[in-house]
């Protein structure tokens, strides 16, 4: 992989601003094609492994909603940015360890990866301690892939119901990451049908390679990293 560009370089920042404009146009076109209002779809800019300067470039271009995989990394970037951008919103989108639940409650506006009862317990405790509970999405492992997080398909309906009883309207909807080697449309449709069964308004699905397909299947959040920030530098250990 080519070495990542120096983000203090204004040219690199301009590239992010240009890519964001392109993505917004493509989202608008996909909405038009699907007969949906552009305002129904929000872009989550996934800034994992990218430096704070990249986030600042996106903020300069008006982007306010960001996604991070790891709580620790999110905590190292976002609290300071919130001081200058009080309308910034942060989603935790990666699988969440129970021992990170408290910190996630402190820093996130939404956690997109609730997928098991032990995490529900940890979030309830963490929220009490933090004095706030972020909004929640339930992640469904639509491909039932053993290495992937997310609740298994056959357990999903029951888990959604108990989560609704427990967290009420804090449960906003569902999230999925389709298997890499399959046509994503079928997975997006499955998630959509599941959300309709439970009357949930938020559907987080679609990444850089397949967000237009996801919008056609009613996605309300699309999570894009590479298409905005470029290829990711190697994760820190
Ligand atoms: C990294 C990541 C993304 C963004 O992926 P790209 O292919 O870079 O757009 C979206 N969702 C989740 C859960 C991720 O971990």
PDB file of C-alpha atoms and ligand atoms in Angstrom:
ATOM      1  CA  UNK A   1       0.000   0.000   0.000  1.00  0.00           C
ATOM      2  CA  UNK A   2       1.232   3.514  -0.763  1.00  0.00           C
ATOM      3  CA  UNK A   3       2.212   5.507   2.300  1.00  0.00           C
ATOM      4  CA  UNK A   4      -0.633   7.662   3.534  1.00  0.00           C
ATOM      5  CA  UNK A   5      -0.514  11.321   2.572  1.00  0.00           C
ATOM      6  CA  UNK A   6       0.542  13.928   5.106  1.00  0.00           C
ATOM      7  CA  UNK A   7      -2.758  15.362   6.334  1.00  0.00           C
ATOM      8  CA  UNK A   8      -1.260  18.649   7.450  1.00  0.00           C
ATOM      9  CA  UNK A   9      -0.774  19.135   3.712  1.00  0.00           C
ATOM     10  CA  UNK A  10      -3.622  21.326   2.387  1.00  0.00           C
ATOM     11  CA  UNK A  11      -3.710  19.332  -0.866  1.00  0.00           C
ATOM     12  CA  UNK A  12      -4.505  16.135   1.037  1.00  0.00           C
ATOM     13  CA  UNK A  13      -7.228  17.953   2.971  1.00  0.00           C
ATOM     14  CA  UNK A  14      -8.696  19.287  -0.268  1.00  0.00           C
ATOM     15  CA  UNK A  15      -8.841  15.751  -1.615  1.00  0.00           C
ATOM     16  CA  UNK A  16     -11.053  14.721   1.311  1.00  0.00           C
ATOM     17  CA  UNK A  17     -13.293  17.733   0.734  1.00  0.00           C
ATOM     18  CA  UNK A  18     -13.620  16.854  -2.968  1.00  0.00           C
ATOM     19  CA  UNK A  19     -14.349  13.201  -2.250  1.00  0.00           C
ATOM     20  CA  UNK A  20     -17.053  14.199   0.216  1.00  0.00           C
ATOM     21  CA  UNK A  21     -18.726  16.368  -2.408  1.00  0.00           C
ATOM     22  CA  UNK A  22     -18.660  13.464  -4.877  1.00  0.00           C
ATOM     23  CA  UNK A  23     -20.133  11.071  -2.315  1.00  0.00           C
ATOM     24  CA  UNK A  24     -22.910  13.508  -1.448  1.00  0.00           C
ATOM     25  CA  UNK A  25     -23.791  13.772  -5.134  1.00  0.00           C
ATOM     26  CA  UNK A  26     -23.866   9.991  -5.474  1.00  0.00           C
ATOM     27  CA  UNK A  27     -26.075   9.669  -2.387  1.00  0.00           C
ATOM     28  CA  UNK A  28     -28.453  12.270  -3.809  1.00  0.00           C
ATOM     29  CA  UNK A  29     -28.595  10.413  -7.135  1.00  0.00           C
ATOM     30  CA  UNK A  30     -29.211   7.063  -5.443  1.00  0.00           C
ATOM     31  CA  UNK A  31     -32.058   8.628  -3.431  1.00  0.00           C
ATOM     32  CA  UNK A  32     -33.586  10.112  -6.563  1.00  0.00           C
ATOM     33  CA  UNK A  33     -33.408   6.770  -8.319  1.00  0.00           C
ATOM     34  CA  UNK A  34     -35.022   5.015  -5.342  1.00  0.00           C
ATOM     35  CA  UNK A  35     -37.754   7.647  -5.059  1.00  0.00           C
ATOM     36  CA  UNK A  36     -36.545   8.628  -1.613  1.00  0.00           C
ATOM     37  CA  UNK A  37     -35.916  12.015  -0.041  1.00  0.00           C
ATOM     38  CA  UNK A  38     -32.240  12.910   0.171  1.00  0.00           C
ATOM     39  CA  UNK A  39     -32.763  13.927   3.789  1.00  0.00           C
ATOM     40  CA  UNK A  40     -33.707  10.320   4.673  1.00  0.00           C
ATOM     41  CA  UNK A  41     -30.110   9.173   4.284  1.00  0.00           C
ATOM     42  CA  UNK A  42     -27.257  10.289   6.526  1.00  0.00           C
ATOM     43  CA  UNK A  43     -23.599   9.768   5.776  1.00  0.00           C
ATOM     44  CA  UNK A  44     -21.437   8.337   8.551  1.00  0.00           C
ATOM     45  CA  UNK A  45     -17.826   9.272   7.752  1.00  0.00           C
ATOM     46  CA  UNK A  46     -15.755   6.363   9.065  1.00  0.00           C
ATOM     47  CA  UNK A  47     -12.463   7.849  10.229  1.00  0.00           C
ATOM     48  CA  UNK A  48     -10.904   4.804  11.898  1.00  0.00           C
ATOM     49  CA  UNK A  49      -7.099   4.700  11.624  1.00  0.00           C
ATOM     50  CA  UNK A  50      -7.076   8.168  10.048  1.00  0.00           C
ATOM     51  CA  UNK A  51      -5.505  11.121  11.830  1.00  0.00           C
ATOM     52  CA  UNK A  52      -7.425  13.940  13.439  1.00  0.00           C
ATOM     53  CA  UNK A  53      -6.382  16.231  10.562  1.00  0.00           C
ATOM     54  CA  UNK A  54      -8.449  14.093   8.197  1.00  0.00           C
ATOM     55  CA  UNK A  55     -11.467  14.480  10.471  1.00  0.00           C
ATOM     56  CA  UNK A  56     -10.858  18.234  10.539  1.00  0.00           C
ATOM     57  CA  UNK A  57     -10.861  18.348   6.745  1.00  0.00           C
ATOM     58  CA  UNK A  58     -14.253  16.619   6.687  1.00  0.00           C
ATOM     59  CA  UNK A  59     -15.553  19.004   9.352  1.00  0.00           C
ATOM     60  CA  UNK A  60     -14.408  21.886   7.161  1.00  0.00           C
ATOM     61  CA  UNK A  61     -16.571  20.436   4.394  1.00  0.00           C
ATOM     62  CA  UNK A  62     -19.603  20.440   6.673  1.00  0.00           C
ATOM     63  CA  UNK A  63     -19.535  16.763   7.656  1.00  0.00           C
ATOM     64  CA  UNK A  64     -20.689  16.325  11.266  1.00  0.00           C
ATOM     65  CA  UNK A  65     -21.423  12.604  11.658  1.00  0.00           C
ATOM     66  CA  UNK A  66     -18.471  10.257  12.185  1.00  0.00           C
ATOM     67  CA  UNK A  67     -17.949   6.577  12.882  1.00  0.00           C
ATOM     68  CA  UNK A  68     -15.114   4.874  14.737  1.00  0.00           C
ATOM     69  CA  UNK A  69     -14.485   1.186  15.392  1.00  0.00           C
ATOM     70  CA  UNK A  70     -12.503   1.396  18.574  1.00  0.00           C
ATOM     71  CA  UNK A  71     -13.544   3.256  21.697  1.00  0.00           C
ATOM     72  CA  UNK A  72      -9.974   4.122  22.623  1.00  0.00           C
ATOM     73  CA  UNK A  73      -9.205   5.656  19.258  1.00  0.00           C
ATOM     74  CA  UNK A  74     -12.494   7.556  19.261  1.00  0.00           C
ATOM     75  CA  UNK A  75     -11.715   8.907  22.735  1.00  0.00           C
ATOM     76  CA  UNK A  76      -8.349  10.148  21.544  1.00  0.00           C
ATOM     77  CA  UNK A  77      -9.855  12.180  18.687  1.00  0.00           C
ATOM     78  CA  UNK A  78     -13.398  13.301  19.309  1.00  0.00           C
ATOM     79  CA  UNK A  79     -13.869  14.866  22.748  1.00  0.00           C
ATOM     80  CA  UNK A  80     -11.450  17.674  21.810  1.00  0.00           C
ATOM     81  CA  UNK A  81     -13.183  18.262  18.457  1.00  0.00           C
ATOM     82  CA  UNK A  82     -16.574  18.548  20.160  1.00  0.00           C
ATOM     83  CA  UNK A  83     -15.424  21.725  21.872  1.00  0.00           C
ATOM     84  CA  UNK A  84     -15.195  23.509  18.519  1.00  0.00           C
ATOM     85  CA  UNK A  85     -18.044  21.548  16.880  1.00  0.00           C
ATOM     86  CA  UNK A  86     -20.817  21.044  19.435  1.00  0.00           C
ATOM     87  CA  UNK A  87     -23.100  19.566  16.747  1.00  0.00           C
ATOM     88  CA  UNK A  88     -20.617  16.793  15.946  1.00  0.00           C
ATOM     89  CA  UNK A  89     -22.026  13.277  16.313  1.00  0.00           C
ATOM     90  CA  UNK A  90     -20.030  10.128  16.958  1.00  0.00           C
ATOM     91  CA  UNK A  91     -21.115   6.553  16.286  1.00  0.00           C
ATOM     92  CA  UNK A  92     -19.243   3.523  17.589  1.00  0.00           C
ATOM     93  CA  UNK A  93     -19.550   0.989  14.750  1.00  0.00           C
ATOM     94  CA  UNK A  94     -17.090  -1.749  15.712  1.00  0.00           C
ATOM     95  CA  UNK A  95     -17.661  -4.774  17.896  1.00  0.00           C
ATOM     96  CA  UNK A  96     -17.644  -3.609  21.484  1.00  0.00           C
ATOM     97  CA  UNK A  97     -16.003  -5.365  24.418  1.00  0.00           C
ATOM     98  CA  UNK A  98     -18.002  -5.246  27.629  1.00  0.00           C
ATOM     99  CA  UNK A  99     -15.124  -3.580  29.467  1.00  0.00           C
ATOM    100  CA  UNK A 100     -15.373  -0.644  27.033  1.00  0.00           C
ATOM    101  CA  UNK A 101     -19.112  -0.132  27.543  1.00  0.00           C
ATOM    102  CA  UNK A 102     -18.788   2.622  30.141  1.00  0.00           C
ATOM    103  CA  UNK A 103     -16.388   4.695  28.047  1.00  0.00           C
ATOM    104  CA  UNK A 104     -18.561   4.137  24.969  1.00  0.00           C
ATOM    105  CA  UNK A 105     -21.546   5.493  26.924  1.00  0.00           C
ATOM    106  CA  UNK A 106     -19.503   8.553  27.838  1.00  0.00           C
ATOM    107  CA  UNK A 107     -18.315   9.496  24.356  1.00  0.00           C
ATOM    108  CA  UNK A 108     -20.763   8.114  21.765  1.00  0.00           C
ATOM    109  CA  UNK A 109     -24.063   9.432  20.477  1.00  0.00           C
ATOM    110  CA  UNK A 110     -24.915   6.053  19.020  1.00  0.00           C
ATOM    111  CA  UNK A 111     -23.556   2.519  19.395  1.00  0.00           C
ATOM    112  CA  UNK A 112     -24.294   0.539  16.224  1.00  0.00           C
ATOM    113  CA  UNK A 113     -23.048  -2.819  17.431  1.00  0.00           C
ATOM    114  CA  UNK A 114     -25.250  -4.137  20.227  1.00  0.00           C
ATOM    115  CA  UNK A 115     -25.291  -7.888  19.576  1.00  0.00           C
ATOM    116  CA  UNK A 116     -25.510  -9.904  22.795  1.00  0.00           C
ATOM    117  CA  UNK A 117     -27.105  -9.954  26.243  1.00  0.00           C
ATOM    118  CA  UNK A 118     -23.775  -9.566  28.072  1.00  0.00           C
ATOM    119  CA  UNK A 119     -23.206  -6.295  26.215  1.00  0.00           C
ATOM    120  CA  UNK A 120     -26.724  -5.121  27.116  1.00  0.00           C
ATOM    121  CA  UNK A 121     -25.873  -5.740  30.778  1.00  0.00           C
ATOM    122  CA  UNK A 122     -22.599  -3.854  30.458  1.00  0.00           C
ATOM    123  CA  UNK A 123     -24.254  -0.943  28.671  1.00  0.00           C
ATOM    124  CA  UNK A 124     -26.953  -0.671  31.316  1.00  0.00           C
ATOM    125  CA  UNK A 125     -24.310  -0.489  34.044  1.00  0.00           C
ATOM    126  CA  UNK A 126     -22.093   1.810  31.998  1.00  0.00           C
ATOM    127  CA  UNK A 127     -24.986   4.153  31.288  1.00  0.00           C
ATOM    128  CA  UNK A 128     -25.829   4.401  34.980  1.00  0.00           C
ATOM    129  CA  UNK A 129     -22.259   5.304  35.813  1.00  0.00           C
ATOM    130  CA  UNK A 130     -21.902   7.710  32.893  1.00  0.00           C
ATOM    131  CA  UNK A 131     -25.308   9.296  33.422  1.00  0.00           C
ATOM    132  CA  UNK A 132     -26.147   8.865  29.756  1.00  0.00           C
ATOM    133  CA  UNK A 133     -27.062   6.104  27.352  1.00  0.00           C
ATOM    134  CA  UNK A 134     -26.289   6.546  23.633  1.00  0.00           C
ATOM    135  CA  UNK A 135     -28.838   5.534  21.032  1.00  0.00           C
ATOM    136  CA  UNK A 136     -28.446   1.900  20.028  1.00  0.00           C
ATOM    137  CA  UNK A 137     -28.570  -0.211  16.888  1.00  0.00           C
ATOM    138  CA  UNK A 138     -28.636  -3.972  16.963  1.00  0.00           C
ATOM    139  CA  UNK A 139     -26.049  -5.542  14.686  1.00  0.00           C
ATOM    140  CA  UNK A 140     -27.307  -8.610  12.839  1.00  0.00           C
ATOM    141  CA  UNK A 141     -24.870 -11.146  11.381  1.00  0.00           C
ATOM    142  CA  UNK A 142     -26.979 -11.571   8.244  1.00  0.00           C
ATOM    143  CA  UNK A 143     -24.491 -13.996   6.695  1.00  0.00           C
ATOM    144  CA  UNK A 144     -24.137 -15.985   9.938  1.00  0.00           C
ATOM    145  CA  UNK A 145     -20.361 -15.757   9.550  1.00  0.00           C
ATOM    146  CA  UNK A 146     -18.561 -17.332  12.515  1.00  0.00           C
ATOM    147  CA  UNK A 147     -15.785 -14.720  12.642  1.00  0.00           C
ATOM    148  CA  UNK A 148     -18.129 -11.759  12.495  1.00  0.00           C
ATOM    149  CA  UNK A 149     -19.898 -10.031  15.343  1.00  0.00           C
ATOM    150  CA  UNK A 150     -23.638  -9.459  15.258  1.00  0.00           C
ATOM    151  CA  UNK A 151     -26.524 -11.506  16.572  1.00  0.00           C
ATOM    152  CA  UNK A 152     -27.206 -14.683  14.564  1.00  0.00           C
ATOM    153  CA  UNK A 153     -30.206 -14.494  12.234  1.00  0.00           C
ATOM    154  CA  UNK A 154     -32.245 -17.120  14.049  1.00  0.00           C
ATOM    155  CA  UNK A 155     -31.817 -15.306  17.376  1.00  0.00           C
ATOM    156  CA  UNK A 156     -32.283 -11.809  16.012  1.00  0.00           C
ATOM    157  CA  UNK A 157     -36.049 -11.352  16.386  1.00  0.00           C
ATOM    158  CA  UNK A 158     -36.004 -12.487  20.025  1.00  0.00           C
ATOM    159  CA  UNK A 159     -32.975 -10.334  20.827  1.00  0.00           C
ATOM    160  CA  UNK A 160     -34.601  -7.289  19.231  1.00  0.00           C
ATOM    161  CA  UNK A 161     -37.731  -7.820  21.313  1.00  0.00           C
ATOM    162  CA  UNK A 162     -35.947  -8.199  24.641  1.00  0.00           C
ATOM    163  CA  UNK A 163     -33.747  -5.212  23.786  1.00  0.00           C
ATOM    164  CA  UNK A 164     -36.833  -3.102  23.064  1.00  0.00           C
ATOM    165  CA  UNK A 165     -38.310  -4.126  26.409  1.00  0.00           C
ATOM    166  CA  UNK A 166     -35.091  -3.253  28.155  1.00  0.00           C
ATOM    167  CA  UNK A 167     -33.994  -0.050  26.427  1.00  0.00           C
ATOM    168  CA  UNK A 168     -37.251   1.209  24.904  1.00  0.00           C
ATOM    169  CA  UNK A 169     -36.905   3.978  22.331  1.00  0.00           C
ATOM    170  CA  UNK A 170     -33.104   4.023  22.743  1.00  0.00           C
ATOM    171  CA  UNK A 171     -33.181   1.090  20.325  1.00  0.00           C
ATOM    172  CA  UNK A 172     -33.332   2.930  17.032  1.00  0.00           C
ATOM    173  CA  UNK A 173     -32.773   0.195  14.484  1.00  0.00           C
ATOM    174  CA  UNK A 174     -30.485  -2.376  12.898  1.00  0.00           C
ATOM    175  CA  UNK A 175     -27.040  -2.597  11.358  1.00  0.00           C
ATOM    176  CA  UNK A 176     -25.319  -5.219   9.202  1.00  0.00           C
ATOM    177  CA  UNK A 177     -22.087  -5.892   7.327  1.00  0.00           C
ATOM    178  CA  UNK A 178     -22.781  -8.408   4.505  1.00  0.00           C
ATOM    179  CA  UNK A 179     -20.256 -11.145   3.712  1.00  0.00           C
ATOM    180  CA  UNK A 180     -17.568  -9.836   1.388  1.00  0.00           C
ATOM    181  CA  UNK A 181     -18.007 -12.571  -1.215  1.00  0.00           C
ATOM    182  CA  UNK A 182     -21.766 -12.297  -1.661  1.00  0.00           C
ATOM    183  CA  UNK A 183     -24.204 -10.002  -3.377  1.00  0.00           C
ATOM    184  CA  UNK A 184     -25.065  -7.529  -0.619  1.00  0.00           C
ATOM    185  CA  UNK A 185     -28.603  -6.773  -1.853  1.00  0.00           C
ATOM    186  CA  UNK A 186     -30.112  -9.934  -0.348  1.00  0.00           C
ATOM    187  CA  UNK A 187     -28.577  -9.105   3.034  1.00  0.00           C
ATOM    188  CA  UNK A 188     -29.811  -5.522   2.909  1.00  0.00           C
ATOM    189  CA  UNK A 189     -33.306  -6.795   2.094  1.00  0.00           C
ATOM    190  CA  UNK A 190     -33.253  -9.243   4.988  1.00  0.00           C
ATOM    191  CA  UNK A 191     -32.289  -6.451   7.387  1.00  0.00           C
ATOM    192  CA  UNK A 192     -34.939  -4.181   5.948  1.00  0.00           C
ATOM    193  CA  UNK A 193     -37.657  -6.808   6.433  1.00  0.00           C
ATOM    194  CA  UNK A 194     -36.491  -7.408   9.983  1.00  0.00           C
ATOM    195  CA  UNK A 195     -36.651  -3.696  10.789  1.00  0.00           C
ATOM    196  CA  UNK A 196     -40.137  -3.475   9.294  1.00  0.00           C
ATOM    197  CA  UNK A 197     -41.330  -6.377  11.461  1.00  0.00           C
ATOM    198  CA  UNK A 198     -40.267  -4.475  14.571  1.00  0.00           C
ATOM    199  CA  UNK A 199     -41.196  -0.974  13.417  1.00  0.00           C
ATOM    200  CA  UNK A 200     -37.628   0.308  13.722  1.00  0.00           C
ATOM    201  CA  UNK A 201     -36.785   3.495  11.799  1.00  0.00           C
ATOM    202  CA  UNK A 202     -32.984   3.313  11.395  1.00  0.00           C
ATOM    203  CA  UNK A 203     -31.180   0.999   8.969  1.00  0.00           C
ATOM    204  CA  UNK A 204     -27.383   1.255   8.945  1.00  0.00           C
ATOM    205  CA  UNK A 205     -26.092  -0.601   5.901  1.00  0.00           C
ATOM    206  CA  UNK A 206     -23.865   0.064   2.923  1.00  0.00           C
ATOM    207  CA  UNK A 207     -20.174   0.948   2.823  1.00  0.00           C
ATOM    208  CA  UNK A 208     -17.894   2.466   0.169  1.00  0.00           C
ATOM    209  CA  UNK A 209     -18.403  -0.386  -2.297  1.00  0.00           C
ATOM    210  CA  UNK A 210     -22.165  -0.906  -2.000  1.00  0.00           C
ATOM    211  CA  UNK A 211     -23.894   2.138  -0.508  1.00  0.00           C
ATOM    212  CA  UNK A 212     -26.032   2.810  -3.578  1.00  0.00           C
ATOM    213  CA  UNK A 213     -27.451  -0.720  -3.392  1.00  0.00           C
ATOM    214  CA  UNK A 214     -28.142  -0.158   0.313  1.00  0.00           C
ATOM    215  CA  UNK A 215     -29.978   3.097  -0.394  1.00  0.00           C
ATOM    216  CA  UNK A 216     -32.195   1.245  -2.875  1.00  0.00           C
ATOM    217  CA  UNK A 217     -33.067  -1.107   0.023  1.00  0.00           C
ATOM    218  CA  UNK A 218     -33.992   1.763   2.360  1.00  0.00           C
ATOM    219  CA  UNK A 219     -30.744   2.373   4.246  1.00  0.00           C
ATOM    220  CA  UNK A 220     -30.970   5.491   6.417  1.00  0.00           C
ATOM    221  CA  UNK A 221     -27.298   5.452   7.474  1.00  0.00           C
ATOM    222  CA  UNK A 222     -24.468   4.616   5.098  1.00  0.00           C
ATOM    223  CA  UNK A 223     -21.008   4.124   6.604  1.00  0.00           C
ATOM    224  CA  UNK A 224     -18.174   5.194   4.307  1.00  0.00           C
ATOM    225  CA  UNK A 225     -14.482   5.211   5.088  1.00  0.00           C
ATOM    226  CA  UNK A 226     -12.267   4.557   2.093  1.00  0.00           C
ATOM    227  CA  UNK A 227     -14.379   6.560  -0.357  1.00  0.00           C
ATOM    228  CA  UNK A 228     -13.870   9.672   1.791  1.00  0.00           C
ATOM    229  CA  UNK A 229     -10.544   9.310   3.555  1.00  0.00           C
ATOM    230  CA  UNK A 230      -8.672   7.020   1.146  1.00  0.00           C
ATOM    231  CA  UNK A 231      -7.058   3.711   2.012  1.00  0.00           C
ATOM    232  CA  UNK A 232      -6.448   3.154   5.682  1.00  0.00           C
ATOM    233  CA  UNK A 233      -3.004   3.353   7.196  1.00  0.00           C
ATOM    234  CA  UNK A 234      -2.051   0.147   9.032  1.00  0.00           C
ATOM    235  CA  UNK A 235      -3.858  -0.080  12.369  1.00  0.00           C
ATOM    236  CA  UNK A 236      -1.747   0.703  15.383  1.00  0.00           C
ATOM    237  CA  UNK A 237      -1.087  -2.369  17.515  1.00  0.00           C
TER     238      UNK A 237
HETATM  239  C1  LIG B   1     -14.474   0.253   8.341  1.00  0.00           C
HETATM  240  C2  LIG B   1     -15.933   0.134   8.391  1.00  0.00           C
HETATM  241  C3  LIG B   1     -16.737   0.791   7.455  1.00  0.00           C
HETATM  242  C4  LIG B   1     -16.192   1.599   6.300  1.00  0.00           C
HETATM  243  O1  LIG B   1     -15.689   0.749   5.327  1.00  0.00           O
HETATM  244  P1  LIG B   1     -15.201   1.281   3.878  1.00  0.00           P
HETATM  245  O2  LIG B   1     -15.206   0.089   3.042  1.00  0.00           O
HETATM  246  O3  LIG B   1     -13.847   1.866   4.106  1.00  0.00           O
HETATM  247  O4  LIG B   1     -16.173   2.300   3.444  1.00  0.00           O
HETATM  248  C5  LIG B   1     -18.113   0.672   7.594  1.00  0.00           C
HETATM  249  N1  LIG B   1     -18.661  -0.044   8.596  1.00  0.00           N
HETATM  250  C6  LIG B   1     -17.922  -0.681   9.516  1.00  0.00           C
HETATM  251  C7  LIG B   1     -18.588  -1.444  10.601  1.00  0.00           C
HETATM  252  C8  LIG B   1     -16.533  -0.631   9.442  1.00  0.00           C
HETATM  253  O5  LIG B   1     -15.803  -1.284  10.342  1.00  0.00           O
END
